[in-house]
Coordinates of C-alpha atoms and ligand atoms in Angstrom, one line a residue:
M1 CA -63.4 -40.2 101.3
G2 CA -63.9 -42.1 98.1
K3 CA -66.9 -42.0 95.8
V4 CA -70.4 -43.3 96.6
V5 CA -72.2 -44.9 93.6
G6 CA -75.6 -46.2 92.9
I7 CA -75.9 -49.9 91.8
D8 CA -78.9 -51.7 90.4
L9 CA -77.9 -55.3 91.1
G10 CA -80.4 -56.9 88.8
T11 CA -81.4 -60.5 88.2
T12 CA -80.3 -60.3 84.6
N13 CA -78.3 -57.1 84.3
S14 CA -76.6 -54.8 86.6
V15 CA -75.9 -51.0 86.2
I16 CA -73.7 -48.6 88.0
A17 CA -74.2 -44.8 88.1
V18 CA -72.7 -41.9 89.9
M19 CA -73.5 -38.2 90.5
E20 CA -71.1 -36.0 88.5
G21 CA -71.5 -32.2 88.6
G22 CA -75.0 -32.6 90.1
K23 CA -76.2 -35.0 87.4
P24 CA -76.5 -38.8 87.4
V25 CA -74.2 -40.5 84.9
V26 CA -74.4 -44.2 84.0
I27 CA -70.9 -45.7 83.7
A28 CA -70.1 -47.9 80.8
N29 CA -68.0 -51.1 81.4
S30 CA -64.7 -51.8 79.7
E31 CA -66.6 -53.6 76.9
G32 CA -68.4 -50.3 76.3
M33 CA -71.8 -51.4 77.6
R34 CA -73.9 -49.5 80.0
T35 CA -75.5 -52.7 81.4
T36 CA -73.5 -55.6 82.6
P37 CA -75.0 -59.1 82.6
S38 CA -75.4 -60.4 86.2
V39 CA -73.5 -63.5 85.2
V40 CA -70.4 -65.0 86.8
G41 CA -68.4 -67.8 85.2
F42 CA -65.2 -69.8 85.5
S43 CA -63.6 -70.6 82.1
N44 CA -62.0 -74.0 81.4
D45 CA -58.7 -72.3 82.4
G46 CA -60.3 -71.4 85.8
E47 CA -60.3 -67.7 85.0
Q48 CA -63.1 -65.7 86.6
L49 CA -65.4 -64.1 84.1
V50 CA -68.1 -61.5 84.9
G51 CA -70.7 -60.0 82.6
Q52 CA -70.8 -60.5 78.8
M53 CA -67.9 -63.0 78.7
A54 CA -69.5 -65.2 81.3
R55 CA -72.9 -65.0 79.6
R56 CA -71.3 -66.1 76.3
Q57 CA -70.2 -69.4 77.8
S58 CA -73.5 -70.1 79.6
V59 CA -74.8 -72.8 77.4
L60 CA -71.3 -74.2 76.6
N61 CA -70.1 -74.4 80.2
P62 CA -73.3 -74.5 82.2
Q63 CA -72.0 -76.1 85.3
N64 CA -69.5 -73.2 85.9
T65 CA -71.7 -70.3 84.9
Y66 CA -74.0 -68.6 87.3
S67 CA -76.9 -66.5 86.2
A68 CA -80.0 -65.1 88.1
V69 CA -78.2 -65.7 91.5
K70 CA -80.3 -62.9 92.9
R71 CA -83.1 -65.4 93.2
Y72 CA -81.1 -67.1 95.9
M73 CA -80.0 -64.1 97.9
G74 CA -81.1 -64.4 101.6
R75 CA -83.2 -67.5 100.9
R76 CA -83.1 -70.8 102.7
Y77 CA -82.9 -73.9 100.5
A78 CA -86.3 -75.1 101.9
E79 CA -88.0 -71.8 100.8
L80 CA -87.2 -72.3 97.1
S81 CA -89.9 -73.2 94.6
P82 CA -89.2 -76.1 92.3
E83 CA -88.9 -73.7 89.3
S84 CA -86.3 -71.6 91.0
K85 CA -84.2 -74.7 91.6
R86 CA -84.2 -75.5 88.0
V87 CA -81.0 -73.9 86.8
P88 CA -78.2 -75.3 84.6
Y89 CA -75.7 -75.2 87.5
T90 CA -75.8 -77.2 90.7
I91 CA -77.1 -75.7 94.0
R92 CA -77.3 -77.7 97.2
K93 CA -78.4 -77.3 100.8
D94 CA -75.6 -77.0 103.3
E95 CA -75.7 -78.3 106.9
S96 CA -77.5 -75.2 108.1
G97 CA -80.0 -75.2 105.4
N98 CA -78.4 -72.4 103.4
I99 CA -77.9 -72.4 99.6
K100 CA -74.5 -73.3 98.1
I101 CA -73.6 -73.0 94.5
K102 CA -71.2 -75.6 93.2
C103 CA -68.2 -74.7 91.1
P104 CA -66.8 -78.0 89.6
R105 CA -64.0 -76.2 87.8
L106 CA -62.5 -74.8 91.0
R107 CA -63.7 -77.7 93.2
K108 CA -65.4 -75.3 95.6
E109 CA -68.7 -73.8 96.5
F110 CA -70.0 -70.3 96.8
A111 CA -72.7 -68.6 98.8
P112 CA -75.1 -66.5 96.6
E113 CA -73.6 -63.4 98.4
E114 CA -70.2 -64.3 97.2
V115 CA -71.3 -64.6 93.6
S116 CA -73.2 -61.3 93.8
A117 CA -70.1 -59.7 95.3
M118 CA -68.1 -60.6 92.2
I119 CA -70.5 -58.7 90.1
L120 CA -70.5 -55.7 92.5
R121 CA -66.7 -55.8 92.5
K122 CA -66.5 -55.7 88.7
L123 CA -68.9 -52.7 88.6
A124 CA -67.0 -50.9 91.3
E125 CA -63.7 -51.4 89.5
E126 CA -65.1 -50.1 86.3
A127 CA -66.4 -47.0 88.1
T128 CA -63.0 -46.5 89.8
R129 CA -61.3 -46.7 86.4
Y130 CA -63.8 -44.2 85.0
L131 CA -63.7 -41.8 87.9
G132 CA -60.0 -42.0 88.6
E133 CA -60.7 -42.3 92.3
P134 CA -61.7 -45.2 94.5
V135 CA -65.3 -46.2 95.0
T136 CA -65.8 -46.9 98.6
G137 CA -69.5 -46.7 99.2
A138 CA -72.7 -47.7 97.4
V139 CA -76.5 -47.5 97.5
I140 CA -77.7 -50.8 96.2
T141 CA -81.3 -51.4 95.1
V142 CA -83.5 -54.4 95.8
P143 CA -87.1 -55.4 94.8
A144 CA -89.7 -53.9 97.1
Y145 CA -90.8 -57.3 98.1
F146 CA -87.4 -58.4 99.5
N147 CA -87.6 -59.3 103.1
D148 CA -85.1 -58.6 105.9
A149 CA -82.9 -61.6 105.1
Q150 CA -82.8 -60.8 101.4
R151 CA -81.8 -57.2 102.2
Q152 CA -79.2 -58.3 104.6
A153 CA -77.7 -60.7 102.0
T154 CA -77.5 -57.8 99.6
R155 CA -75.6 -55.7 102.2
D156 CA -73.3 -58.7 102.9
A157 CA -72.6 -59.0 99.2
G158 CA -71.6 -55.3 99.1
R159 CA -69.3 -55.8 102.2
I160 CA -67.6 -58.8 100.6
A161 CA -67.0 -56.7 97.5
G162 CA -65.3 -54.1 99.8
L163 CA -68.0 -51.5 99.7
E164 CA -69.7 -49.7 102.5
V165 CA -73.4 -50.2 101.7
M166 CA -74.8 -46.8 102.7
R167 CA -78.4 -47.8 101.9
V168 CA -80.5 -50.6 100.5
L169 CA -83.2 -48.8 98.4
N170 CA -86.4 -50.2 96.8
E171 CA -86.2 -50.5 93.0
P172 CA -89.5 -48.8 92.4
T173 CA -88.6 -45.9 94.7
A174 CA -85.3 -45.5 92.9
A175 CA -87.1 -45.4 89.5
S176 CA -89.5 -42.7 90.9
L177 CA -86.6 -40.7 92.2
A178 CA -85.0 -40.8 88.8
Y179 CA -88.1 -39.0 87.4
G180 CA -88.1 -36.5 90.2
L181 CA -91.6 -37.6 91.2
D182 CA -90.7 -36.8 94.8
R183 CA -90.6 -33.1 94.0
R184 CA -94.3 -32.7 93.6
E185 CA -97.3 -32.9 95.8
Q186 CA -98.9 -36.1 97.0
Q187 CA -99.3 -38.7 94.2
T188 CA -99.8 -42.3 93.5
I189 CA -97.4 -44.0 91.1
L190 CA -97.5 -47.4 89.4
V191 CA -94.2 -48.9 88.6
F192 CA -94.3 -51.5 85.9
D193 CA -91.0 -53.4 85.8
L194 CA -90.4 -56.2 83.2
G195 CA -86.8 -57.3 83.3
G196 CA -85.0 -60.4 81.9
G197 CA -86.6 -63.0 84.1
T198 CA -89.0 -61.3 86.5
F199 CA -92.0 -59.1 86.4
D200 CA -92.8 -56.7 89.3
V201 CA -95.6 -54.2 89.7
S202 CA -95.5 -51.8 92.6
V203 CA -97.9 -49.1 93.7
L204 CA -96.3 -46.3 95.6
D205 CA -97.6 -43.3 97.4
I206 CA -95.3 -40.3 97.5
D207 CA -95.8 -37.4 99.7
D208 CA -93.3 -34.8 100.8
G209 CA -90.3 -37.1 100.3
V210 CA -91.9 -40.1 101.9
F211 CA -92.2 -43.1 99.5
E212 CA -94.6 -45.7 100.7
V213 CA -95.0 -49.0 98.9
K214 CA -98.7 -49.6 99.0
A215 CA -98.7 -53.0 97.2
T216 CA -96.5 -55.2 95.1
A217 CA -97.5 -58.0 92.7
G218 CA -95.7 -59.8 89.9
D219 CA -94.5 -63.0 88.4
T220 CA -91.1 -64.3 89.4
Q221 CA -90.9 -66.5 86.3
L222 CA -91.8 -64.1 83.6
G223 CA -89.4 -61.8 81.7
G224 CA -87.6 -61.0 78.5
N225 CA -86.0 -64.5 78.4
D226 CA -89.5 -65.9 77.7
F227 CA -89.8 -63.7 74.7
D228 CA -86.4 -64.8 73.5
K229 CA -87.5 -68.4 73.9
K230 CA -90.5 -67.9 71.6
I231 CA -88.1 -66.9 68.8
V232 CA -85.7 -69.7 69.6
D233 CA -88.6 -72.2 69.3
W234 CA -89.9 -70.6 66.2
L235 CA -86.5 -70.8 64.5
A236 CA -85.8 -74.3 65.8
D237 CA -89.2 -75.7 64.8
Q238 CA -88.8 -74.3 61.3
F239 CA -85.4 -75.8 60.9
L240 CA -86.6 -79.1 62.3
E241 CA -89.3 -79.3 59.7
K242 CA -87.0 -78.4 56.9
E243 CA -83.9 -80.3 57.8
S244 CA -85.1 -82.8 60.4
I245 CA -82.5 -81.6 62.9
D246 CA -83.4 -80.2 66.3
L247 CA -80.9 -77.4 66.9
R248 CA -81.9 -77.2 70.5
R249 CA -80.2 -80.5 71.2
D250 CA -76.7 -79.2 70.3
R251 CA -75.2 -76.8 72.9
Q252 CA -73.2 -74.8 70.4
S253 CA -76.3 -74.3 68.1
L254 CA -78.6 -73.5 71.1
Q255 CA -76.2 -70.8 72.3
R256 CA -76.2 -69.2 68.9
L257 CA -80.0 -69.5 68.6
M258 CA -80.4 -67.8 71.9
E259 CA -78.1 -64.9 71.1
A260 CA -79.7 -64.4 67.7
A261 CA -83.2 -64.5 69.2
E262 CA -82.4 -61.8 71.7
K263 CA -80.8 -59.7 69.1
A264 CA -83.9 -60.1 66.8
K265 CA -86.2 -59.2 69.7
I266 CA -84.3 -56.1 70.5
E267 CA -84.2 -55.0 66.8
L268 CA -88.0 -55.5 66.6
S269 CA -88.4 -52.9 69.3
G270 CA -87.1 -50.3 66.9
V271 CA -88.0 -51.6 63.4
T272 CA -90.8 -53.8 62.1
V273 CA -88.8 -56.5 60.3
T274 CA -85.5 -58.2 61.0
D275 CA -83.3 -60.7 59.2
I276 CA -81.9 -63.6 61.1
N277 CA -78.8 -65.2 59.6
L278 CA -76.9 -68.0 61.3
P279 CA -74.4 -69.5 58.8
F280 CA -72.9 -72.9 59.6
I281 CA -75.4 -73.5 62.3
T282 CA -74.9 -77.2 62.0
A283 CA -73.6 -79.8 59.5
T284 CA -74.8 -83.1 58.1
E285 CA -73.2 -85.6 55.7
D286 CA -74.4 -83.3 52.9
G287 CA -72.2 -80.5 54.3
P288 CA -72.8 -77.4 56.3
K289 CA -76.3 -76.0 57.0
H290 CA -77.2 -72.4 57.3
L291 CA -80.2 -70.7 58.9
E292 CA -81.6 -67.7 57.1
T293 CA -85.0 -66.2 57.8
R294 CA -86.9 -63.0 58.4
L295 CA -89.1 -62.1 61.3
V296 CA -91.8 -59.5 61.2
R297 CA -92.8 -57.6 64.4
S298 CA -96.5 -58.6 64.1
Q299 CA -95.5 -62.2 63.7
F300 CA -93.3 -61.9 66.9
E301 CA -96.2 -60.3 68.7
D302 CA -98.5 -63.2 67.7
L303 CA -96.0 -65.7 69.1
C304 CA -96.0 -63.8 72.4
R305 CA -99.8 -63.4 73.0
D306 CA -99.8 -65.7 76.0
L307 CA -96.9 -63.8 77.6
I308 CA -98.7 -60.5 77.2
G309 CA -101.8 -62.0 78.7
R310 CA -99.8 -63.0 81.8
L311 CA -98.8 -59.4 82.4
R312 CA -102.4 -58.3 83.0
S313 CA -103.4 -59.9 86.3
P314 CA -100.5 -58.7 88.5
V315 CA -101.3 -55.1 87.5
K316 CA -104.9 -55.6 88.5
Q317 CA -103.9 -57.5 91.7
A318 CA -101.5 -54.6 92.8
L319 CA -104.3 -52.0 92.2
A320 CA -106.8 -54.2 94.1
D321 CA -104.4 -54.7 97.0
A322 CA -103.8 -51.0 97.2
N323 CA -107.6 -50.4 97.2
L324 CA -107.3 -48.3 94.0
T325 CA -108.5 -48.3 90.5
S326 CA -106.5 -47.4 87.4
R327 CA -108.1 -43.9 87.6
D328 CA -106.3 -43.2 90.9
I329 CA -102.9 -43.6 89.3
D330 CA -101.2 -40.2 88.7
E331 CA -98.0 -41.5 87.1
V332 CA -96.9 -44.7 85.4
V333 CA -93.2 -45.5 85.3
L334 CA -91.7 -48.1 83.0
V335 CA -88.7 -50.0 84.2
G336 CA -86.8 -52.9 82.8
G337 CA -85.3 -53.5 79.3
S338 CA -88.4 -55.5 78.3
T339 CA -90.7 -52.5 78.5
R340 CA -89.0 -51.3 75.4
M341 CA -91.1 -53.7 73.4
P342 CA -94.0 -51.8 71.7
M343 CA -96.4 -54.6 72.6
V344 CA -95.6 -54.2 76.3
K345 CA -96.0 -50.4 76.2
Q346 CA -99.3 -50.8 74.5
L347 CA -100.5 -53.2 77.1
V348 CA -99.6 -50.8 79.9
R349 CA -101.5 -48.0 78.1
S350 CA -104.5 -50.2 77.7
L351 CA -104.5 -51.1 81.5
I352 CA -103.9 -47.6 82.8
D353 CA -105.0 -44.7 80.6
R354 CA -101.9 -42.6 81.0
E355 CA -98.9 -41.9 78.9
P356 CA -96.1 -43.7 80.8
N357 CA -92.9 -42.0 81.9
E358 CA -90.1 -43.3 79.7
N359 CA -87.7 -40.5 79.1
V360 CA -85.0 -42.3 81.2
N361 CA -83.8 -45.6 79.7
P362 CA -85.9 -48.3 81.4
D363 CA -82.9 -50.5 82.0
E364 CA -80.9 -47.6 83.6
V365 CA -83.6 -45.8 85.6
V366 CA -83.1 -47.8 88.8
A367 CA -79.4 -47.2 88.9
V368 CA -79.9 -43.5 88.1
G369 CA -82.3 -43.3 91.1
A370 CA -79.7 -45.1 93.3
A371 CA -77.1 -42.6 92.3
I372 CA -79.4 -39.7 93.2
Q373 CA -79.9 -41.4 96.6
A374 CA -76.2 -41.7 97.0
G375 CA -76.0 -38.0 96.2
I376 CA -78.5 -37.2 98.9
L377 CA -76.5 -39.2 101.4
T378 CA -73.2 -37.5 100.5
Q379 CA -75.1 -34.1 100.4
E380 CA -74.2 -33.6 96.8
V381 CA -77.9 -33.4 96.1
R382 CA -79.7 -31.1 98.5
D383 CA -83.3 -30.1 99.2
I384 CA -84.6 -33.7 99.1
M385 CA -85.5 -35.7 102.1
L386 CA -86.2 -39.3 101.4
L387 CA -87.9 -42.0 103.5
D388 CA -88.6 -45.3 101.9
V389 CA -91.3 -47.2 103.8
I390 CA -92.7 -50.7 103.4
P391 CA -95.7 -51.3 105.5
L392 CA -96.1 -54.6 107.4
S393 CA -99.3 -55.3 105.5
L394 CA -97.2 -56.5 102.6
G395 CA -96.4 -59.5 104.8
L396 CA -92.7 -59.0 104.9
E397 CA -90.7 -60.4 107.8
T398 CA -89.7 -57.3 109.7
I399 CA -88.7 -56.9 113.2
G400 CA -90.2 -54.2 115.3
G401 CA -92.7 -52.6 113.0
V402 CA -92.1 -50.7 109.8
T403 CA -89.0 -51.4 107.7
K404 CA -87.1 -48.2 107.1
N405 CA -84.3 -48.3 104.6
Ligands
ADP1 P1 -83.2 -57.2 85.1 O1 -83.9 -56.1 85.9 O2 -84.0 -58.5 85.1 O3 -81.8 -57.4 85.6 P2 -83.2 -55.6 82.6 O4 -84.1 -54.5 83.1 O5 -81.8 -55.2 82.2 O6 -83.1 -56.8 83.6 O7 -83.9 -56.3 81.4 C1 -83.2 -57.2 80.6 C2 -84.1 -57.7 79.5 O8 -84.5 -56.6 78.7 C3 -83.5 -58.7 78.6 O9 -84.4 -59.8 78.4 C4 -83.2 -58.0 77.3 O10 -83.3 -58.8 76.2 C5 -84.4 -57.0 77.4 N1 -84.2 -55.8 76.5 C6 -83.2 -54.9 76.5 N2 -83.3 -54.0 75.6 C7 -84.5 -54.4 74.9 C8 -85.1 -53.8 73.7 N3 -84.7 -52.8 73.1 N4 -86.2 -54.5 73.3 C9 -86.7 -55.6 73.9 N5 -86.1 -56.1 75.0 C10 -85.0 -55.5 75.5
MG2 MG1 -84.3 -54.7 87.1

């Protein structure tokens, strides 16, 4: 039998991990990165690109580059909100009401599962290369609020990628597993997950290996990308004022602005000031123009006040729905790359008076939990029993009572 891995198939990034010698290990991709952008593209030559290479052409070749496809998994076209239809590529409704993603370059269409399968395939191939033995099975994580159709679509994506999907695991459950929170007596956990484009809060009850999702809340249109956009606009507005050119109108410039903004944002999680240099960002009759500036963390935080404000109410909502107050929370777990921002951590501390668990990298913690679950299933990890329960009260479409994963 081949190896069973854990995969966090994220909206923005995906991560693959495996148990090795009883310990979870995150596998870096061939570009040396431990997270792989969940982006699939087709180049002008018709070559399939997955990850960083695809992401790099997203603004330049928008019609053939697919990001955030997770939003379409297991959904009917009619269910989509106007915001989630607003993407740079073309989606359409097929004869049966399903979502199809157009690929003008190949003159064909893909189902969301097929695009997700390309990401899973790339990850499984990287893992096979690393392990030197084939990866045949996977535990794949999904948001706790995913309904049956969305979970089934995730299983189908795995199958299309040639993987046996051993289990579909809730992301907050995986994160809690990574911290070993299942090994203690009954407790209530709040998982705060701010990724690239989505925000999820979950309240879980863990008792004797049974994980029960008590409540979920969030904002499907809020994530790290919005923080990047604040910097993009700040840079572009400054440039507009000085040079009377709107860099956002030129695709090449916009792509560079977006990459520089994300880089600056990430740097400001570690240091308090960062330089942004974009030589030859555009040209006029007077010659080439350069963008050179400096952003201070406190300035960045000022730009993002409204975003931080929007993180509050889902936390309160999830607590209220679980009939709890912040004092009832025993542990807080930070998930998602965007929780590395000091302003986000500070907000969490102000809402729940507990030092959050953040020893495991927030963008890897879900994949690590999935790998542990894979280890439980293959009996590499013993002495844990795990039951992941979502009650019907969450309003999920389930058949025949409780959803057990
Ligand atoms: P998702 O779960 O949505 O797939 P991730 O958990 O990987 O995504 O989060 C991706 C987001 O995290 C991106 O917006 C990225 O810029 C952001 N991010 C990653 N590292 C940092 C950091 N050190 N500081 C701030 N943001 C970060
Ligand atoms: Mg995630």
